[in-house]
mmCIF file of C-alpha atoms in Angstrom:
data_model
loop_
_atom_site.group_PDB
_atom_site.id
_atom_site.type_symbol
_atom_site.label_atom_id
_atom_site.label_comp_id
_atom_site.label_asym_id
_atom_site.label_seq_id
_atom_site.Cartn_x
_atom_site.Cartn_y
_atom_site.Cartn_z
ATOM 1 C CA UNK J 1 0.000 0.000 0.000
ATOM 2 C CA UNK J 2 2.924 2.603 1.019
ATOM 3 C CA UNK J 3 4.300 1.913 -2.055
ATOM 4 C CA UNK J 4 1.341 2.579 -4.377
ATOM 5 C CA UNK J 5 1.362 5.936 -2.322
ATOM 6 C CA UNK J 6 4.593 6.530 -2.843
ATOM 7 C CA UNK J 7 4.279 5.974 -6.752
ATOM 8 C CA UNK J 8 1.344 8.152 -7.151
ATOM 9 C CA UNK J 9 2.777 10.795 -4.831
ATOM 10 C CA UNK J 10 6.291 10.699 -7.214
ATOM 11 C CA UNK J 11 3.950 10.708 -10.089
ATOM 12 C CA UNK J 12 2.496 14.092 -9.032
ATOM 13 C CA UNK J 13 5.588 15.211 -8.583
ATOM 14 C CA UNK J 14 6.646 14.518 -11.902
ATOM 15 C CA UNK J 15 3.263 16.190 -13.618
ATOM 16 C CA UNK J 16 4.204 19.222 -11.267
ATOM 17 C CA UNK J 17 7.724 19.810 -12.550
ATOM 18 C CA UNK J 18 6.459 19.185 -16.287
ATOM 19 C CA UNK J 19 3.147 21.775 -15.992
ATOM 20 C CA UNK J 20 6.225 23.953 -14.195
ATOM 21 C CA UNK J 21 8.136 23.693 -16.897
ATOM 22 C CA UNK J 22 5.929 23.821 -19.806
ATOM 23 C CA UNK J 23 4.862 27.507 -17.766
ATOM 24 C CA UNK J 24 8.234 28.450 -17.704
ATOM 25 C CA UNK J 25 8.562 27.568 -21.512
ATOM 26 C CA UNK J 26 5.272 29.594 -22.405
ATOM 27 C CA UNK J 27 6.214 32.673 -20.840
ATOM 28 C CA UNK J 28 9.817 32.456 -22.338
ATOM 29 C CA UNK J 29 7.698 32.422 -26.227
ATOM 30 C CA UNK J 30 4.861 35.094 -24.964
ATOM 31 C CA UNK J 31 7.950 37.368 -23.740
ATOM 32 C CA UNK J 32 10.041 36.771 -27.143
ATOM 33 C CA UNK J 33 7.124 37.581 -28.736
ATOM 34 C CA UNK J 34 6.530 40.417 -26.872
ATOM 35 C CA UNK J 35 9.965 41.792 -27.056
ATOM 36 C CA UNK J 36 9.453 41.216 -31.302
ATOM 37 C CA UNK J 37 6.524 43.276 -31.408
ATOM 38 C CA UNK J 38 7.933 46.021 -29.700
ATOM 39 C CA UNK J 39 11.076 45.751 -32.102
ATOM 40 C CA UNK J 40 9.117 46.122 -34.670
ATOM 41 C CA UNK J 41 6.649 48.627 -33.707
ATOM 42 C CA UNK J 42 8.468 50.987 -31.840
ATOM 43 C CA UNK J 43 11.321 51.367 -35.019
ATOM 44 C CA UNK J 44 9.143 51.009 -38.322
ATOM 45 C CA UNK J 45 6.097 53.135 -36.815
ATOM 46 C CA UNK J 46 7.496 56.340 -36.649
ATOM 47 C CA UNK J 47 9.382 55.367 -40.279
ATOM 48 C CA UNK J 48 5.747 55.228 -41.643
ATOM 49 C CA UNK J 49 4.457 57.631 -40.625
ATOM 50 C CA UNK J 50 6.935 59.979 -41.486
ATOM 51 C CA UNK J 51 7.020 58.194 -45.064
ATOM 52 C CA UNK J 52 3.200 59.097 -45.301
ATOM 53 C CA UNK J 53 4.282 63.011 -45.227
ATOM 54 C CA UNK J 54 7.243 62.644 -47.220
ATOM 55 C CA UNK J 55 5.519 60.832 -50.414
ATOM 56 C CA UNK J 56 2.773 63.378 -50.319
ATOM 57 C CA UNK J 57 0.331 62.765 -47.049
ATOM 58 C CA UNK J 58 -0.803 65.965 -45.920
ATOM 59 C CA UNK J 59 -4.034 64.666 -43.435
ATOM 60 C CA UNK J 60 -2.812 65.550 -39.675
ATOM 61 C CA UNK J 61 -5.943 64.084 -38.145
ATOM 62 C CA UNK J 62 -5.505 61.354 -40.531
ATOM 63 C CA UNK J 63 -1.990 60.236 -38.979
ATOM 64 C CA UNK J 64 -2.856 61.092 -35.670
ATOM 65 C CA UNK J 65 -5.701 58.381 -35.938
ATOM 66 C CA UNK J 66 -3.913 55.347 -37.252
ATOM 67 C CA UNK J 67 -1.600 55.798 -34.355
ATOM 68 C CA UNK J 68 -4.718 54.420 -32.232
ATOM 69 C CA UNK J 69 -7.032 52.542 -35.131
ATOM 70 C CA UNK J 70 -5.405 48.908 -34.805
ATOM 71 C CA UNK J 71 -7.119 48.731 -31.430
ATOM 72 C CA UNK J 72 -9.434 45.397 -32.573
ATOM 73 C CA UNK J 73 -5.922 43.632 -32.247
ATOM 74 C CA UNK J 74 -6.179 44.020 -28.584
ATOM 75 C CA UNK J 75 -9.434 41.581 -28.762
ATOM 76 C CA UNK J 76 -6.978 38.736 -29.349
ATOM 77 C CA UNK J 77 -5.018 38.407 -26.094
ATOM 78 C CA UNK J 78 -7.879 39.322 -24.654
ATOM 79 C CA UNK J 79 -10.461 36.179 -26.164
ATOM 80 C CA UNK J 80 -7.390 33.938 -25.257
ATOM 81 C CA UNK J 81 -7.285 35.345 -21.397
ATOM 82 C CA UNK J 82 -10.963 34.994 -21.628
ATOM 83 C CA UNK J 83 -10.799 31.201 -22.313
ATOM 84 C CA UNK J 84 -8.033 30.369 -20.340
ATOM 85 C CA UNK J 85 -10.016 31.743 -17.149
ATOM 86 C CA UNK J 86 -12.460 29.890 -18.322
ATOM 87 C CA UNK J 87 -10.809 26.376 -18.104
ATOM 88 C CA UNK J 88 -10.444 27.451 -14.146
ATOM 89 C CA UNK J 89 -13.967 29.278 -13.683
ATOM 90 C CA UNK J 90 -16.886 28.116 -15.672
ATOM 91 C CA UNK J 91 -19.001 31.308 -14.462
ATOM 92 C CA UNK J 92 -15.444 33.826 -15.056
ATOM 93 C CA UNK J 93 -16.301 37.272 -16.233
ATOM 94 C CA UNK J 94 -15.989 38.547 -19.827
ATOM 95 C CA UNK J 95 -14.484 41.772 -18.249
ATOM 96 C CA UNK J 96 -12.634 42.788 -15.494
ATOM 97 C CA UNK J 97 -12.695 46.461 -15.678
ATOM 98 C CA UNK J 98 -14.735 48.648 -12.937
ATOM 99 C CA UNK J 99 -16.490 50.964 -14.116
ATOM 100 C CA UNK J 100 -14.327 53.592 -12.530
ATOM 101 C CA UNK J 101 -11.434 52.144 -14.231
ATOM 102 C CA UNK J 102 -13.401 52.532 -17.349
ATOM 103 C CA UNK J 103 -14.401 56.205 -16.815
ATOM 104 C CA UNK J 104 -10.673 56.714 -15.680
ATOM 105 C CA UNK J 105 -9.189 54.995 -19.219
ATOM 106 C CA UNK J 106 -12.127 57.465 -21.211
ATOM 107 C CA UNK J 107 -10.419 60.730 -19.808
ATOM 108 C CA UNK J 108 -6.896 58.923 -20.954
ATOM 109 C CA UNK J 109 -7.973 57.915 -24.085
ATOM 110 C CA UNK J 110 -8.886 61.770 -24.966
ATOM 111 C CA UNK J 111 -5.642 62.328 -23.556
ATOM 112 C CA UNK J 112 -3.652 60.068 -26.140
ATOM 113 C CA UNK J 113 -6.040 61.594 -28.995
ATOM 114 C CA UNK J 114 -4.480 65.014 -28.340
ATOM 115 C CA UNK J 115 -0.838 63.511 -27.774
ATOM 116 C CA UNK J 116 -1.534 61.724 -31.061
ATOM 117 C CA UNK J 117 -2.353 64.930 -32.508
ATOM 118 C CA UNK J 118 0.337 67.402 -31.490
ATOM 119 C CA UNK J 119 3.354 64.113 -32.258
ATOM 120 C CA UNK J 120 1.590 63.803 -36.019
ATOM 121 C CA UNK J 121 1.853 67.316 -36.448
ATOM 122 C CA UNK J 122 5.458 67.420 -35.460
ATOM 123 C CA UNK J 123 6.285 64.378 -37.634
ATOM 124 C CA UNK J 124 5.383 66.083 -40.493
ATOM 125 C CA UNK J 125 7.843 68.826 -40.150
ATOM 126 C CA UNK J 126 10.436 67.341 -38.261
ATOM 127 C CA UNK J 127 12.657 64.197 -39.603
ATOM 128 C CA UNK J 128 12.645 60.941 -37.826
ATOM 129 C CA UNK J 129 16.106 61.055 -36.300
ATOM 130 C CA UNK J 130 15.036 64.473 -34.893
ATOM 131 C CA UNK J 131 11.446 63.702 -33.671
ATOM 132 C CA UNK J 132 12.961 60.187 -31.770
ATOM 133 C CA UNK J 133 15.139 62.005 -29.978
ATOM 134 C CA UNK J 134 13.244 64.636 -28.971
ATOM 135 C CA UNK J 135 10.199 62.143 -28.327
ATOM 136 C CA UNK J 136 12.379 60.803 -26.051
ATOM 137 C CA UNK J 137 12.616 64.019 -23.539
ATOM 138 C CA UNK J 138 9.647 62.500 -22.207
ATOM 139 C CA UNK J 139 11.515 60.423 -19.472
ATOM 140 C CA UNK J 140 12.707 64.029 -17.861
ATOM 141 C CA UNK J 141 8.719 64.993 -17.510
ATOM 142 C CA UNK J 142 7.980 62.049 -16.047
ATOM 143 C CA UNK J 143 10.021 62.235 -13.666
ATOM 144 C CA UNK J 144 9.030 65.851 -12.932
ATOM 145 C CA UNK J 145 5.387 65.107 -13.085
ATOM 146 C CA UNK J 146 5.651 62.290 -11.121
ATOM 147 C CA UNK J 147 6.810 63.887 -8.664
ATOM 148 C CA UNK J 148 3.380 66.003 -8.414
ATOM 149 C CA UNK J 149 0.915 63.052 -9.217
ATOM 150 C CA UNK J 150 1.908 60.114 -7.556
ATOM 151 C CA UNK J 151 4.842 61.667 -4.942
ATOM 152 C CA UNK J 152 7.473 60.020 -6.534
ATOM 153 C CA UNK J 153 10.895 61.525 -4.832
ATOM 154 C CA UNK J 154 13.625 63.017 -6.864
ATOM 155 C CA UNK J 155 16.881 61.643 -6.624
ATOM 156 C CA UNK J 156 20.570 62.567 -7.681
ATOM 157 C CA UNK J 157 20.290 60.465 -10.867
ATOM 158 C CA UNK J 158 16.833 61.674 -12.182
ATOM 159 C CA UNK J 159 17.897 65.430 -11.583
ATOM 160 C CA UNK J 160 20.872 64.447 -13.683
ATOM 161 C CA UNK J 161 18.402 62.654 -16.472
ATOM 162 C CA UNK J 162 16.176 65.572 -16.338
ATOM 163 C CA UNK J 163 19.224 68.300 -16.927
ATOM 164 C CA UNK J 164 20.756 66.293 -19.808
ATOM 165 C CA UNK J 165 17.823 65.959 -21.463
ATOM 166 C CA UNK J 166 16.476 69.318 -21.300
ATOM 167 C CA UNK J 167 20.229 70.275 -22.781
ATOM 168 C CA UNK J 168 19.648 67.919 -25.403
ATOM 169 C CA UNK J 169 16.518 69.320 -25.937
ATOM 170 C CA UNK J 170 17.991 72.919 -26.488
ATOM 171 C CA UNK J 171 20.843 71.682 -28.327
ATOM 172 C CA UNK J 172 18.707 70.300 -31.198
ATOM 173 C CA UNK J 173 16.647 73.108 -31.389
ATOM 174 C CA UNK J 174 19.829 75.673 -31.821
ATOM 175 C CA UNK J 175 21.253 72.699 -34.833
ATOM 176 C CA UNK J 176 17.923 73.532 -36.730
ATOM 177 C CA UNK J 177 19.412 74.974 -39.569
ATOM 178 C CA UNK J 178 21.359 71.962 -40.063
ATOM 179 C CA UNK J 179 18.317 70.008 -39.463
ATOM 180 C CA UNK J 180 15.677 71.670 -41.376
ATOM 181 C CA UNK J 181 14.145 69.334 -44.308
ATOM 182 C CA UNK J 182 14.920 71.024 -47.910
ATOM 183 C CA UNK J 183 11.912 73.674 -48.956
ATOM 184 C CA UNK J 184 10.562 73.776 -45.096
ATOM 185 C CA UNK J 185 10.325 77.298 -43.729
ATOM 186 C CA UNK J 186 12.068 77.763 -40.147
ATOM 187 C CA UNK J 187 8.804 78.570 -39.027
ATOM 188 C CA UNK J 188 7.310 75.078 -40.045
ATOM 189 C CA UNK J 189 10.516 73.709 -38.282
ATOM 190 C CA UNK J 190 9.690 75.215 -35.400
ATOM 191 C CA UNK J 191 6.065 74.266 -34.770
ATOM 192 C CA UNK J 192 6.547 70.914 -35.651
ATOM 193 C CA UNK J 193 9.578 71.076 -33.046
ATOM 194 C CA UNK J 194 7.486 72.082 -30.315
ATOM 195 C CA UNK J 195 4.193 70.640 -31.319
ATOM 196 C CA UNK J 196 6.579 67.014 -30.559
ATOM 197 C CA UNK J 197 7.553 68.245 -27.714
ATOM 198 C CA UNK J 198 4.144 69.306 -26.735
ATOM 199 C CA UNK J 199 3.657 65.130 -27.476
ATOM 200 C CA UNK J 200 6.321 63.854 -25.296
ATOM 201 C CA UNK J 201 4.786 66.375 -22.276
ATOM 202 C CA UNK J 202 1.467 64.995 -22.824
ATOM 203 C CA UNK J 203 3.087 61.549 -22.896
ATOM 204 C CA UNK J 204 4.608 62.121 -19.820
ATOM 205 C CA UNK J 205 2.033 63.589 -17.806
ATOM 206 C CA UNK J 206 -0.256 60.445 -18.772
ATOM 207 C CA UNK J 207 2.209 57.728 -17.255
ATOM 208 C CA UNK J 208 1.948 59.123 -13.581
ATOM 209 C CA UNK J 209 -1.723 59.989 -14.216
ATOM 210 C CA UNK J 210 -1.991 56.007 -15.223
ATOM 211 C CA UNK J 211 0.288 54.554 -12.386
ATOM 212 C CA UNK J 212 -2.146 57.004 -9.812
ATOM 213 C CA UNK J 213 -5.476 55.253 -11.706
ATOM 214 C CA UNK J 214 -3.794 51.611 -10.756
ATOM 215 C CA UNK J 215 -3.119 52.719 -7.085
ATOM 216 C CA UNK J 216 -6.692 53.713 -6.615
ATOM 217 C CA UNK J 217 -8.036 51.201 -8.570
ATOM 218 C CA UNK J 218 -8.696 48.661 -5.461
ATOM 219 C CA UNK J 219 -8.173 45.348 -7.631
ATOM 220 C CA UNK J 220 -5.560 43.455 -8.599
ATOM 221 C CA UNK J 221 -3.583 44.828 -11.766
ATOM 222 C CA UNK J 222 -3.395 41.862 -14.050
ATOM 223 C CA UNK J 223 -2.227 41.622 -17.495
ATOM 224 C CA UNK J 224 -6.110 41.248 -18.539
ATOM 225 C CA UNK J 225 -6.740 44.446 -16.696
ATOM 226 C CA UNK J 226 -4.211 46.438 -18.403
ATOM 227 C CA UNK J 227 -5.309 45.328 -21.823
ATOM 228 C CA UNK J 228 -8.879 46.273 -21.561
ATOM 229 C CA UNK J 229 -7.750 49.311 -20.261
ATOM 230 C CA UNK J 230 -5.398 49.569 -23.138
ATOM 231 C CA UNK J 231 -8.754 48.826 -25.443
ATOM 232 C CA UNK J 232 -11.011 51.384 -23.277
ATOM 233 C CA UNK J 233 -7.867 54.256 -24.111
ATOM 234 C CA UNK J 234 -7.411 53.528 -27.911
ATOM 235 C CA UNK J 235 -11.632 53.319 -28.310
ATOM 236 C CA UNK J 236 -11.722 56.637 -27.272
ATOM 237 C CA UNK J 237 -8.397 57.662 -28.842
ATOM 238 C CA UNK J 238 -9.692 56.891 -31.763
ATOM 239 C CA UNK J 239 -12.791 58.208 -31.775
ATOM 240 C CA UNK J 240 -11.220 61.379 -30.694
ATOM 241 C CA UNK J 241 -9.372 61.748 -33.747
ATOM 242 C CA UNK J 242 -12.764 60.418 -35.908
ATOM 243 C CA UNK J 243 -14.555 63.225 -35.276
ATOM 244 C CA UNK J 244 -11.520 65.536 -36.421
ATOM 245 C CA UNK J 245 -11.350 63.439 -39.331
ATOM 246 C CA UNK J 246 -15.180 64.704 -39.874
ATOM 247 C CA UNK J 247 -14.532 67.892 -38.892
ATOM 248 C CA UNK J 248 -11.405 67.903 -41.369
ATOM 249 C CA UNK J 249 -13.498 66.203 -44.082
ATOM 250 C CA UNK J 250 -10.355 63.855 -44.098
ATOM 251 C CA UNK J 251 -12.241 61.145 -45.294
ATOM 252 C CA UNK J 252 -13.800 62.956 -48.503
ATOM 253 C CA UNK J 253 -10.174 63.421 -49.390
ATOM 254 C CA UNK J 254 -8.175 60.137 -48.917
ATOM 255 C CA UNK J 255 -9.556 58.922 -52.018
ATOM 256 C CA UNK J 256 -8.010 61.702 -53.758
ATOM 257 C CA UNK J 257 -4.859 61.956 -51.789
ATOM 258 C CA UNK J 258 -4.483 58.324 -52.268
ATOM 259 C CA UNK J 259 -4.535 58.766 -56.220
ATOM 260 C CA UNK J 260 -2.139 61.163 -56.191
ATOM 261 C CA UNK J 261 0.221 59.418 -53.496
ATOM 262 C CA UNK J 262 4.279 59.379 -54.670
ATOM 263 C CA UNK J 263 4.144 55.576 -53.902
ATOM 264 C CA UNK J 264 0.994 54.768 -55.921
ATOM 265 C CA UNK J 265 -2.305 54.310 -54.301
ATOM 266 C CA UNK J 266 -2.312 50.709 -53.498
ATOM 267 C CA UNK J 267 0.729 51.453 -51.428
ATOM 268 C CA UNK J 268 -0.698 54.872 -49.988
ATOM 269 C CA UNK J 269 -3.379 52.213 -48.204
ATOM 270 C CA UNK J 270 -0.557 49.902 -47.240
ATOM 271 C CA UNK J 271 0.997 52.679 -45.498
ATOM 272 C CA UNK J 272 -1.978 53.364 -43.532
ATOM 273 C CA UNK J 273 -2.737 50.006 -42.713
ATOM 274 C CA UNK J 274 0.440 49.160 -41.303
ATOM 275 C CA UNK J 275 1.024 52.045 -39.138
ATOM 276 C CA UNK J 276 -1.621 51.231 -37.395
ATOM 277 C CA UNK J 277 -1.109 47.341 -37.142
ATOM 278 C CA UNK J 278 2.728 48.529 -36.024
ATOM 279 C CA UNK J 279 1.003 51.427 -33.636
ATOM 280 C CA UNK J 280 -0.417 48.649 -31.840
ATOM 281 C CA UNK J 281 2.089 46.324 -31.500
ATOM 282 C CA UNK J 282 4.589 48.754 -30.560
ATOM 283 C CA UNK J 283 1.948 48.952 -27.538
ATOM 284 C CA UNK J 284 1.284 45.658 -26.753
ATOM 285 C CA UNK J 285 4.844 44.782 -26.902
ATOM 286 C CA UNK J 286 5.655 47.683 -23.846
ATOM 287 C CA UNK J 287 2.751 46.433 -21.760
ATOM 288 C CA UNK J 288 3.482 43.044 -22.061
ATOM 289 C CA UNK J 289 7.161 43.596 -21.363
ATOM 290 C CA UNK J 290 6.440 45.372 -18.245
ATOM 291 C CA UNK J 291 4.245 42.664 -17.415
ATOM 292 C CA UNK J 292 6.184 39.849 -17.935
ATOM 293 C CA UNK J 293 9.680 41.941 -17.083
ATOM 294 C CA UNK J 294 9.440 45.213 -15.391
ATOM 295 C CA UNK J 295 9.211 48.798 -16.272
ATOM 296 C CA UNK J 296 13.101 49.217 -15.715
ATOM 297 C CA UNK J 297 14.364 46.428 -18.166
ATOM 298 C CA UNK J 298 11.664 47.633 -20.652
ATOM 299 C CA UNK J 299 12.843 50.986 -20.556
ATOM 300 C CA UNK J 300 16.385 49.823 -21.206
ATOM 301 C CA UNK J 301 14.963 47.891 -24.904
ATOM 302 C CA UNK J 302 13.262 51.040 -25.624
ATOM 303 C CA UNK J 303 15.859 53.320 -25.071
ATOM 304 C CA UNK J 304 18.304 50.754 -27.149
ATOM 305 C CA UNK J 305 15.602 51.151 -30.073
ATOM 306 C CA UNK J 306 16.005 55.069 -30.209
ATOM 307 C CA UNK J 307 19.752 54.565 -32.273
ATOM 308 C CA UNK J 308 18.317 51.716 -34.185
ATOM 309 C CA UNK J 309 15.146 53.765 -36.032
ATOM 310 C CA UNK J 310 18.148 56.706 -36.112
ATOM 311 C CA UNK J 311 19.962 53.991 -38.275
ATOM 312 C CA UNK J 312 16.960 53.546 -40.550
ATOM 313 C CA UNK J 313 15.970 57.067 -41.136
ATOM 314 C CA UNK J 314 19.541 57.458 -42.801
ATOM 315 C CA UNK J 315 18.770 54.690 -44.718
ATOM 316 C CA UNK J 316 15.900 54.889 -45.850
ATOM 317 C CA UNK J 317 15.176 59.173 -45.984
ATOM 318 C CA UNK J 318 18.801 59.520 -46.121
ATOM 319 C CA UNK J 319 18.174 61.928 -43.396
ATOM 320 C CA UNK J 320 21.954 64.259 -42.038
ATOM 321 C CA UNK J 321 23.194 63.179 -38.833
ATOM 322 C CA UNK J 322 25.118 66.260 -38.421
ATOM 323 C CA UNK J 323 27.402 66.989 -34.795
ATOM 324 C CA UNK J 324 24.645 68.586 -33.066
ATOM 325 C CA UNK J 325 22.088 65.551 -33.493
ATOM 326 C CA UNK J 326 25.134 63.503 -32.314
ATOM 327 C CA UNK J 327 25.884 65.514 -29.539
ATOM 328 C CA UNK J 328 22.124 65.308 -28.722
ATOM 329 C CA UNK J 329 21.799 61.567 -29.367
ATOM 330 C CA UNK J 330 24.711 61.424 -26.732
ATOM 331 C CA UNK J 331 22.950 63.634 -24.126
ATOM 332 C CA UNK J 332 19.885 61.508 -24.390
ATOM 333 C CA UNK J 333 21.172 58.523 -23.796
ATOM 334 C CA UNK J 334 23.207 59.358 -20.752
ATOM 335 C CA UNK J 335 20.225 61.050 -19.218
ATOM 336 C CA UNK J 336 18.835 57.723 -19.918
ATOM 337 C CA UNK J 337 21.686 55.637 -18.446
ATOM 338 C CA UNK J 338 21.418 57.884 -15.658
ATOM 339 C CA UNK J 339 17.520 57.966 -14.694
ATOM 340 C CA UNK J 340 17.769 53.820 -15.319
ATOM 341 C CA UNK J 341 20.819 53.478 -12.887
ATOM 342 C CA UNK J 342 19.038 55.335 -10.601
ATOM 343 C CA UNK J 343 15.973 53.368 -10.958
ATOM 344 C CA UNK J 344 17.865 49.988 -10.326
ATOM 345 C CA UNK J 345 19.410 51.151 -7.051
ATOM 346 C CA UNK J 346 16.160 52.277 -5.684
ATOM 347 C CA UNK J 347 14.218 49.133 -6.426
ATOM 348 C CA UNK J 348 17.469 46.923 -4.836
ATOM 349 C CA UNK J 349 16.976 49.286 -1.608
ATOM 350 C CA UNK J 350 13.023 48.770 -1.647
ATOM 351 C CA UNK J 351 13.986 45.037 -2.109
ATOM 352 C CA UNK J 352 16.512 45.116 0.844
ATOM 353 C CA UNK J 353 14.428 46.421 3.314
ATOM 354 C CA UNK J 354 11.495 43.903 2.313
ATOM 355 C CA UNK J 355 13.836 41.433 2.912
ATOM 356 C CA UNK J 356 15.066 42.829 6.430
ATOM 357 C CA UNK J 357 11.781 43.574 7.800
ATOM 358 C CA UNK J 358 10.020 39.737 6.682
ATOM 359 C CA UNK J 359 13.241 38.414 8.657
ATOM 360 C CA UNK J 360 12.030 41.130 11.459
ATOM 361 C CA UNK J 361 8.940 39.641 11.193
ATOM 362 C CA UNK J 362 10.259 36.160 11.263
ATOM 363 C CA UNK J 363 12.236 36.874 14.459
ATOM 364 C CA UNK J 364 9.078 38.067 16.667
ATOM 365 C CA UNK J 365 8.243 36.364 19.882
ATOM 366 C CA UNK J 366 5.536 33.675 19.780
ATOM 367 C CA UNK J 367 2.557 35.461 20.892
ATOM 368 C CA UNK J 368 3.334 39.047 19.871
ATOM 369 C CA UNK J 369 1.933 41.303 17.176
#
């Protein structure tokens, strides 16, 4: 008898380590495919987009409303979520959004309309080497607007981020002369330079404002939860930048923009319909890798991204990288290395004294509280 208990208990044992493994395996391909996604969304978005203006796109609302249109592919990890809490709760919810969290992902989803609108405006001016970097001052306002919204204490090496890439900032703006695409007025350079930095403000200011709507959200925040969220803010996104389009009478014209697109008009719809597909998965692929990750090692593939679409705009738009945008480029990326570092020694502390006080904790007198 003991050992017919003993084989089925090493037999259960067995299954564990397998399901254990097979878990470990799945969230190895879901990351890699995560990671992929982002890759691919975060370099070749901003490429099309900017390749809509330069072949002869002229429809602001138009680009700022594929940036958020692709949203029906966040049904799909969705339906599969769905199911798999299914398999574990016959009577599991469709949903798990409050409606709180709803009305709080509406007022965000209007947000990223207007940020939508203000970074398509710049990208039409501004060339992609110039508009990533500058895109990229967003880390210093988050940082500053954190510190408002959700309390989030300065340290020595977000200061330092937030100088550098403020310097950066002004450094590009002084190289526009060296910057400015051929038959653009300095005028045009200018509004498209601050309309993107208008973006990466608005940017900024929504990441504390989203981290605040998780702390008072009174659930758990589960992958699920952050993609129908994610579907709530690019519904309204969207439909943001719809009515513009009305208002605009954008779509009376893509039919005759399309026709007279550089590229031809079958590939004047391609363009369209990829930016958005890549809009979204350059999404998907940062929520899932601070899901599966965290925000910190994210942050690092992103910031590695920003030389990589610099690489491709000289390829492909055979865009200058004169001193000052390398000087810039520089700045950036040490107010990056910086804010990161910084970052990782704060969450090592946070860890330490979890650590200490559990052992605390551990160490108590039978009997006390």
């Amino acid at each position: 008898m003991k050992e017919i208990e003993t084989q089925q208990h090493q037999e259960q044992e067995a299954q564990h380590e397998q399901e254990v493994q097979v878990s470990k395996t799945l969230r190895r391909v879901v990351l890699t495919v995560n990671f992929i996604m982002m890759f691919l969304g975060c370099t070749a978005s901003p490429l099309l987009l900017r390749l809509y203006f330069v072949r002869g796109g002229h429809r602001i609302w138009l680009s700022s409303w594929i940036q958020t249109s692709g949203f029906p592919i966040v049904f799909i990890p969705l339906i599969i979520s769905y199911y798999h809490r299914r398999k574990t709760d016959k009577h599991a919810k469709p949903y798990l959004i409050t409606q709180n969290l709803f009305l709080s992902s509406l007022g965000l989803g209007i947000l990223i309309g207007i940020d939508n609108l203000l970074y398509a405006y710049g990208v039409s001016y501004l060339p992609v080497s110039t508009s990533s970097i500058l895109i990229s001052t967003q880390l210093g306002f988050t940082a500053l607007f954190a510190f408002f919204i959700v309390k989030q204490k300065f340290t020595a090496c977000s200061i330092n981020a937030v100088a550098l890439l403020s310097f950066g900032a002004l450094i590009l703006g002084l190289n526009s002369d060296g910057d400015r695409p051929e038959g653009e007025s300095k005028g045009e350079y200018f509004e498209g330079f601050f309309m993107t930095l208008g973006a990466a403000i608005l940017n900024a200011f929504v990441y504390p404002v989203v981290e605040l709507t998780y702390t008072k959200a009174n659930q758990a925040i589960t992958y699920t939860l952050v993609m129908e969220m994610q579907l709530v803010m690019g519904v309204f996104a969207t439909a943001f930048g719809t009515v513009g389009m009305f208002i605009a009478k954008d779509f009376q014209v893509i039919p005759r923009e399309g026709k007279a697109y550089g590229l031809g008009e079958f590939n004047y719809y391609q363009v369209l319909v990829w930016s958005a597909i890549l809009w979204q998965f350059c999404l998907l692929g940062i929520v899932g890798g601070i899901h599966y990750t965290s925000a910190l090692v994210t942050g690092i593939f992103v910031m590695v991204l920003i030389p990589v679409t610099e690489v491709f705009a000289i390829i492909f738009f055979h865009e200058e990288f004169n001193s000052g945008k390398g000087v810039s480029l520089a700045l950036f990326l040490w107010g990056f290395v910086s804010y990161f570092y910084g970052e990782l020694k704060a969450n090592k502390k946070k860890k330490k004294k979890q650590q200490q006080l559990a052992v605390s904790v551990l160490e108590l007198p039978k009997g006390t509280t």
